[in-house]
Amino acid sequence: MAAAAPFSRAEEEGPSVSLAPDHRTEWGRQATPRRASRWIGFCFIAPLLAFLALVYVIPFLGVAEWSVTLPKPGIGQYERLATDPLVLSVFLRTFRICAIVTFVSVTAAYAIAYVWVRGTLLQRRLTELCILIPFLISVLTRAFGWLALLSSRGLVNTWLQASGLIDSPLQLARNEFGVVLGMTHVLIPFAAFPLASAMRSVDERVLLAARGLGASRLRIFWRVFLPMTASGLIGAALIVFVFTLGFFVTPAILGGGRSIMVAELVYLRMFQSPDWGLGAAVSVVLVLIVGALMAALFRFARPAMIGGGR
Amino acid sequence: MDTRAVGLNAIGIGKSYGAFRALKDVSLDIGRGEFLTLLGPSGSGKTTFLMILAGFEQATSGRLMSEGVDITARSAEARSFGMVFQGYALFPHMNVEQNIAFPLQVRKMSRDAVGRRVAEMIQRVGLTGHEKKLPAQLSGGQQQRVALARALVFEPSVLLLDEPFSALDKHLRGRMQDEVKRLHQDFGTTFIFVTHDQSEALSLSSRIAIFNHGELLQVATPQDVYERPANRFVAEFLGEINLLPVENIGDCSIGTGGSFEGARLTGPRQEHAGGAGTLAIRPEHMSLADGCPRDANGVAASIIATTYLGSAMRLGLATRGGTRIIVTLPTETAAKALTNGPDLWVTWPMDKGFLLPEGR
Ligand SMILES: Nc1ncnc2c1ncn2[C@@H]1O[C@H](COP(=O)(O)OP(=O)(O)OP(=O)(O)O)[C@@H](O)[C@H]1O
Ligand SMILES: [Mg+2]
């Protein structure tokens, strides 16, 4: 259905396509520098491509080989992966945490992005600071910061006990709650950027028009603003989900070895128990899932990322 | 057909952005069912005034009355005037039907009634067959029709249009102008239409309000603003005009006149303060002769340029004193006049010129 728009444009440009013969030489001349500049462009990104191949693609192919050769050739590790209750429970937990983190951080980021884009000047500046400052602090530092707040002798529990609200410390870290909280904190900015970009591309006059047609603020939000920023929502959700799937540092620290996620499982199989074959198989599956989601991201939500809006 | 149309009275409306005064003390009475055009150059405050009428902007000073009720503080939602924005402002995620249905759904109309009204409206603006298309899949003219349909479907008491045709090509513009005129007659709603295109204003409106620098300069029928402009700005803004500096302004038996290069030029009788001034005459009211006429105004001049315009010829002349005059004549008449050589007389009837006050 989107094909109709380019069609009408082509129709308008129709007459100008007929080129006089003398124009053709000019086109021919133009082709040379254009082709050359394309190669120069490749030269610029070549080191990056080479680096990616050397550091990621080749080692990953090695890992993929392990998954079908260790300890013996065959797809035995993948069969294990599909049947082993421990592995399955880790995958299940990972998806559950991913879903919760995605929902919470995208919802929070939507509200934050709204103030960031449509608030007063002071609100916008403050939001910017609140997004950017944590963004610049290392993930590791922030995880330990949360631990200092949430552990059983952490600040929160100390305060609550001192004020007499609770008798024994609450279990805030070293469980899924801590993991979700820590990851949400890290991922909110990643969701806020595409959302803010989608919101910026909403034409103010469209909202005015809705108001002029008699719509209440609530209706304008649900029927106009939210649908117009939907591409940003999809993009933000996919980004957060992909990040969460492969997250290692935050869950490892705030999960305290109890709420193991997939990335940590790979680490454990590789470094703690000599079970390289299974670790490799889990890695391959993880990369495939992430790859599929990234493809979806570029397919559906690219305009919002780049700022094109609709 | 519609009896819901209302009149509006703007009383001393002013709008300031910081120290900048975008509107200065604008008072304007808009009649029920009238087609009023707000005309003025870019930045003259037309959109600002329209936004204040719609309730999207709050006036810094002044009041807005509707049928005797003060609506200055009433919100845009509550006023619910239909509005067509520059650039259409359609809902990009809704198709044609959904766009037009939106104001009816807001009014909690039943599904059946909405469906019927939308279908009728789609037919009236000639969008049959495009019901399921998104705005991005429509041409500029079609988007314009959707915007009009959406603004009219709930039968608003006033329809505000902000340069609705500025993005359309000339041909389509003409067609849409006819269509808007027809819709105005059909609906009987009060239309307030912003444009900076003077020919659009002259052909569409029942009255024209001319703005410049946030001031309302004149409100009158198209014929009056064109033939009796209140000042030099209005005279020049509404199309080509010849301005002849005259001195010794005074009354005579048939009107008011002044001296120009030794000749006495006369216009209709009007108030004046004597001294010097400007006599303004539209090019199409002038003609050429080979001698000084007795019962009309005449100025000796020679032709320095001719431009062929198809049905008409545009002649550039210079008087002995070097003042430029432009005359437009039907092509055949012009060709005949040109056979007598370049030196001739420019003449016009005494009731066609008008004196403009000095300054401004
Ligand atoms: N929000 C604002 N803040 C400051 N100045 C403004 C604002 N809105 C409008 N103005 C100023 O008010 C003046 C009138 O603007 P307005 O948009 O009403 O002009 P306009 O007559 O509609 O012009 P155009 O034909 O270009 O649309 C302009 O000089 C503009 O810069
Ligand atoms: Mg404007």
Coordinates of N, CA and C in Angstrom, one line a residue, chain A residues 180-308:
Chain A
V180 N 16.2 -6.5 37.6 CA 15.2 -5.7 36.8 C 15.5 -4.2 37.1
L181 N 15.6 -3.8 38.3 CA 15.9 -2.4 38.7 C 17.1 -1.9 38.1
G182 N 18.2 -2.7 38.2 CA 19.5 -2.2 37.7 C 19.5 -2.1 36.2
M183 N 18.9 -3.1 35.5 CA 18.9 -3.0 34.1 C 18.0 -2.0 33.5
T184 N 16.9 -1.7 34.2 CA 16.0 -0.7 33.8 C 16.7 0.7 33.8
H185 N 17.4 0.9 34.9 CA 18.2 2.1 35.1 C 19.2 2.3 33.9
V186 N 19.9 1.3 33.5 CA 20.8 1.4 32.5 C 20.2 1.7 31.1
L187 N 19.0 1.0 30.9 CA 18.4 1.0 29.6 C 17.5 2.1 29.2
I188 N 17.0 2.9 30.3 CA 16.1 4.0 30.0 C 16.6 5.0 29.0
P189 N 17.8 5.4 29.1 CA 18.3 6.4 28.0 C 18.3 5.8 26.6
F190 N 18.6 4.5 26.5 CA 18.6 3.9 25.2 C 17.2 3.9 24.6
A191 N 16.2 3.8 25.5 CA 14.8 3.9 25.0 C 14.4 5.3 24.8
A192 N 14.9 6.2 25.6 CA 14.5 7.6 25.5 C 14.9 8.3 24.2
F193 N 16.1 7.9 23.7 CA 16.6 8.6 22.5 C 15.6 8.3 21.3
P194 N 15.3 7.1 20.9 CA 14.4 6.9 19.8 C 13.0 7.5 20.0
L195 N 12.6 7.4 21.3 CA 11.2 7.9 21.6 C 11.2 9.4 21.4
A196 N 12.3 10.1 21.9 CA 12.3 11.6 21.8 C 12.4 12.0 20.3
S197 N 13.2 11.2 19.5 CA 13.3 11.5 18.1 C 11.9 11.3 17.4
A198 N 11.2 10.3 17.8 CA 9.8 10.1 17.2 C 8.9 11.2 17.6
M199 N 9.0 11.7 18.9 CA 8.1 12.7 19.3 C 8.4 14.1 18.7
R200 N 9.7 14.3 18.4 CA 10.1 15.6 17.8 C 9.5 15.7 16.4
S201 N 9.3 14.5 15.8 CA 8.8 14.6 14.4 C 7.3 14.7 14.3
V202 N 6.6 14.8 15.4 CA 5.2 15.0 15.4 C 4.9 16.5 15.2
D203 N 4.1 16.7 14.1 CA 3.8 18.1 13.7 C 2.9 18.7 14.7
E204 N 3.3 19.8 15.3 CA 2.5 20.5 16.3 C 1.1 20.8 15.8
R205 N 1.0 21.2 14.6 CA -0.2 21.6 14.0 C -1.3 20.5 14.0
V206 N -0.7 19.2 13.9 CA -1.7 18.1 13.9 C -2.3 18.0 15.2
L207 N -1.6 18.3 16.3 CA -2.2 18.2 17.6 C -3.1 19.4 17.8
L208 N -2.7 20.6 17.3 CA -3.6 21.7 17.4 C -4.9 21.4 16.6
A209 N -4.8 20.8 15.5 CA -6.0 20.4 14.7 C -6.9 19.6 15.5
A210 N -6.4 18.6 16.2 CA -7.2 17.7 17.0 C -7.9 18.5 18.1
R211 N -7.2 19.4 18.6 CA -7.8 20.2 19.7 C -9.0 21.1 19.1
G212 N -8.7 21.7 17.9 CA -9.7 22.5 17.3 C -10.9 21.7 16.9
L213 N -10.8 20.4 16.6 CA -11.9 19.6 16.3 C -12.7 19.1 17.5
G214 N -12.2 19.6 18.7 CA -13.0 19.4 19.9 C -12.5 18.2 20.8
A215 N -11.4 17.6 20.4 CA -10.9 16.5 21.2 C -10.3 16.9 22.5
S216 N -10.5 16.1 23.6 CA -9.9 16.3 24.9 C -8.5 15.9 24.9
R217 N -7.7 16.4 25.9 CA -6.3 16.0 25.9 C -6.1 14.5 25.9
L218 N -6.9 13.8 26.7 CA -6.7 12.4 26.8 C -7.0 11.7 25.5
R219 N -8.0 12.1 24.8 CA -8.3 11.5 23.5 C -7.2 11.9 22.5
I220 N -6.7 13.1 22.5 CA -5.6 13.5 21.6 C -4.4 12.6 21.9
F221 N -4.1 12.3 23.1 CA -3.0 11.4 23.4 C -3.2 10.0 22.9
W222 N -4.3 9.4 23.2 CA -4.6 8.0 22.8 C -4.8 7.9 21.3
R223 N -5.5 8.8 20.7 CA -5.9 8.6 19.3 C -4.9 9.2 18.3
V224 N -4.1 10.2 18.8 CA -3.2 11.0 17.8 C -1.8 10.8 18.2
F225 N -1.4 11.3 19.4 CA 0.0 11.3 19.8 C 0.6 9.9 19.9
L226 N 0.0 9.0 20.6 CA 0.5 7.7 20.7 C 0.7 7.0 19.4
P227 N -0.3 6.9 18.6 CA -0.2 6.2 17.3 C 0.9 6.9 16.4
M228 N 1.1 8.2 16.5 CA 2.1 8.9 15.7 C 3.5 8.6 16.2
T229 N 3.6 8.2 17.4 CA 5.0 7.8 17.9 C 5.2 6.3 18.1
A230 N 4.3 5.5 17.5 CA 4.3 4.1 17.6 C 5.6 3.5 17.1
S231 N 6.1 4.1 15.9 CA 7.3 3.5 15.4 C 8.5 3.7 16.4
G232 N 8.5 4.8 17.1 CA 9.5 5.0 18.1 C 9.4 4.0 19.2
L233 N 8.2 3.7 19.6 CA 7.9 2.7 20.6 C 8.5 1.4 20.3
I234 N 8.2 0.9 19.0 CA 8.6 -0.4 18.6 C 10.2 -0.4 18.6
G235 N 10.7 0.7 18.0 CA 12.2 0.8 18.0 C 12.8 0.7 19.4
A236 N 12.3 1.5 20.3 CA 12.8 1.5 21.7 C 12.7 0.2 22.3
A237 N 11.5 -0.5 22.1 CA 11.3 -1.8 22.8 C 12.3 -2.8 22.2
L238 N 12.5 -2.8 20.9 CA 13.5 -3.8 20.3 C 14.9 -3.5 20.8
I239 N 15.3 -2.3 20.8 CA 16.6 -1.9 21.3 C 16.8 -2.4 22.7
V240 N 15.9 -2.1 23.6 CA 16.0 -2.5 25.0 C 16.0 -4.0 25.1
F241 N 15.1 -4.7 24.4 CA 15.1 -6.1 24.4 C 16.4 -6.8 24.0
V242 N 16.9 -6.3 22.9 CA 18.2 -6.9 22.4 C 19.3 -6.7 23.5
F243 N 19.4 -5.4 24.0 CA 20.4 -5.2 25.0 C 20.3 -6.1 26.2
T244 N 19.0 -6.2 26.7 CA 18.8 -7.0 27.9 C 19.2 -8.5 27.7
L245 N 18.9 -9.0 26.5 CA 19.2 -10.4 26.2 C 20.6 -10.7 26.5
G246 N 21.5 -9.9 26.0 CA 22.9 -10.2 26.2 C 23.6 -9.6 27.4
F247 N 22.8 -9.0 28.3 CA 23.4 -8.2 29.4 C 24.1 -9.2 30.4
F248 N 25.3 -8.8 30.8 CA 26.1 -9.6 31.6 C 26.4 -9.0 33.0
V249 N 27.0 -7.8 33.0 CA 27.6 -7.2 34.2 C 26.5 -7.0 35.2
T250 N 25.4 -6.3 34.9 CA 24.4 -5.9 35.9 C 23.7 -7.1 36.5
P251 N 23.2 -8.1 35.6 CA 22.6 -9.3 36.3 C 23.6 -10.1 37.1
A252 N 24.9 -10.2 36.6 CA 25.8 -11.0 37.4 C 26.0 -10.4 38.8
I253 N 26.1 -9.0 38.9 CA 26.3 -8.4 40.2 C 25.1 -8.4 41.0
L254 N 24.0 -7.8 40.4 CA 22.7 -7.7 41.2 C 21.9 -9.0 41.4
G255 N 22.2 -9.9 40.5 CA 21.5 -11.2 40.6 C 22.2 -12.1 41.6
G256 N 23.5 -11.8 41.9 CA 24.3 -12.5 42.9 C 24.3 -14.0 42.7
G257 N 24.4 -14.5 41.5 CA 24.5 -15.9 41.2 C 23.2 -16.7 41.3
R258 N 22.2 -16.0 41.7 CA 20.9 -16.7 41.9 C 20.0 -16.6 40.7
S259 N 19.9 -15.3 40.2 CA 19.1 -15.1 39.0 C 20.0 -15.1 37.8
I260 N 20.4 -16.3 37.4 CA 21.3 -16.3 36.2 C 20.6 -16.1 34.9
M261 N 21.2 -15.2 34.1 CA 20.6 -15.0 32.7 C 21.5 -15.7 31.7
V262 N 21.1 -15.7 30.4 CA 21.8 -16.5 29.4 C 23.3 -16.1 29.3
A263 N 23.6 -14.8 29.3 CA 25.0 -14.4 29.1 C 25.8 -15.0 30.2
E264 N 25.3 -15.0 31.4 CA 26.0 -15.5 32.6 C 26.2 -17.0 32.5
L265 N 25.1 -17.7 31.9 CA 25.2 -19.1 31.7 C 26.3 -19.5 30.8
V266 N 26.5 -18.7 29.7 CA 27.6 -19.0 28.8 C 28.9 -18.9 29.5
Y267 N 29.0 -17.8 30.3 CA 30.3 -17.6 31.0 C 30.6 -18.7 32.0
L268 N 29.5 -19.2 32.7 CA 29.7 -20.3 33.6 C 30.2 -21.6 32.9
R269 N 29.5 -21.9 31.8 CA 29.8 -23.1 31.0 C 31.2 -23.0 30.5
M270 N 31.7 -21.9 30.1 CA 33.0 -21.7 29.5 C 34.1 -21.7 30.5
F271 N 33.9 -21.0 31.6 CA 35.0 -20.7 32.5 C 35.0 -21.5 33.8
Q272 N 33.8 -21.9 34.3 CA 33.7 -22.5 35.6 C 33.6 -24.0 35.4
S273 N 32.8 -24.5 34.5 CA 32.8 -26.0 34.3 C 33.2 -26.3 32.8
P274 N 34.0 -27.3 32.6 CA 34.5 -27.5 31.3 C 33.4 -28.1 30.4
D275 N 32.5 -27.2 30.0 CA 31.3 -27.7 29.2 C 31.2 -26.8 28.0
W276 N 32.4 -26.6 27.3 CA 32.5 -25.7 26.2 C 31.4 -25.9 25.1
G277 N 31.1 -27.1 24.8 CA 30.2 -27.4 23.8 C 28.8 -26.8 24.0
L278 N 28.3 -26.9 25.3 CA 27.0 -26.4 25.6 C 27.1 -24.8 25.6
G279 N 28.1 -24.3 26.2 CA 28.3 -22.8 26.2 C 28.3 -22.3 24.8
A280 N 29.0 -23.0 23.9 CA 29.1 -22.5 22.5 C 27.7 -22.6 21.9
A281 N 26.9 -23.7 22.1 CA 25.6 -23.8 21.5 C 24.7 -22.7 22.0
V282 N 24.7 -22.4 23.3 CA 23.9 -21.3 23.9 C 24.3 -20.0 23.2
S283 N 25.6 -19.8 23.0 CA 26.0 -18.5 22.4 C 25.4 -18.4 21.0
V284 N 25.5 -19.5 20.2 CA 25.0 -19.5 18.9 C 23.5 -19.1 18.9
V285 N 22.8 -19.8 19.7 CA 21.3 -19.5 19.8 C 21.1 -18.0 20.1
L286 N 21.8 -17.6 21.1 CA 21.7 -16.2 21.5 C 21.9 -15.2 20.4
V287 N 23.0 -15.5 19.7 CA 23.4 -14.6 18.5 C 22.3 -14.6 17.5
L288 N 21.7 -15.8 17.2 CA 20.7 -15.9 16.2 C 19.5 -15.1 16.6
I289 N 19.1 -15.2 17.9 CA 17.9 -14.5 18.4 C 18.1 -13.0 18.2
V290 N 19.3 -12.5 18.7 CA 19.7 -11.1 18.6 C 19.7 -10.6 17.2
G291 N 20.2 -11.5 16.3 CA 20.3 -11.1 14.9 C 18.9 -10.9 14.3
A292 N 18.0 -11.9 14.6 CA 16.6 -11.8 14.1 C 16.0 -10.5 14.6
L293 N 16.2 -10.1 15.9 CA 15.6 -8.9 16.4 C 16.2 -7.7 15.8
M294 N 17.5 -7.7 15.6 CA 18.1 -6.6 14.9 C 17.6 -6.4 13.5
A295 N 17.3 -7.5 12.8 CA 16.8 -7.4 11.5 C 15.4 -6.7 11.6
A296 N 14.6 -7.2 12.6 CA 13.3 -6.6 12.8 C 13.4 -5.1 13.1
L297 N 14.4 -4.7 13.8 CA 14.6 -3.3 14.2 C 14.8 -2.5 13.0
F298 N 15.7 -2.9 12.1 CA 16.0 -2.1 10.9 C 14.9 -2.1 9.9
R299 N 14.1 -3.2 9.9 CA 13.0 -3.3 9.0 C 11.9 -2.4 9.4
F300 N 11.5 -2.4 10.7 CA 10.3 -1.7 11.1 C 10.5 -0.4 11.7
A301 N 11.7 -0.2 12.4 CA 11.8 1.0 13.2 C 12.9 1.9 12.8
R302 N 13.4 1.7 11.6 CA 14.6 2.5 11.1 C 14.2 4.0 11.1
P303 N 13.1 4.4 10.5 CA 12.8 5.8 10.4 C 12.9 6.5 11.7
A304 N 12.3 5.9 12.7 CA 12.3 6.5 14.1 C 13.7 6.7 14.6
M305 N 14.6 5.7 14.3 CA 16.0 5.8 14.8 C 16.7 7.0 14.1
I306 N 16.4 7.2 12.8 CA 17.2 8.2 12.1 C 16.5 9.5 12.3
G307 N 15.2 9.5 12.7 CA 14.5 10.8 13.0 C 13.5 11.1 12.0
G308 N 13.2 10.2 11.0 CA 12.3 10.5 10.0 C 10.8 10.5 10.4

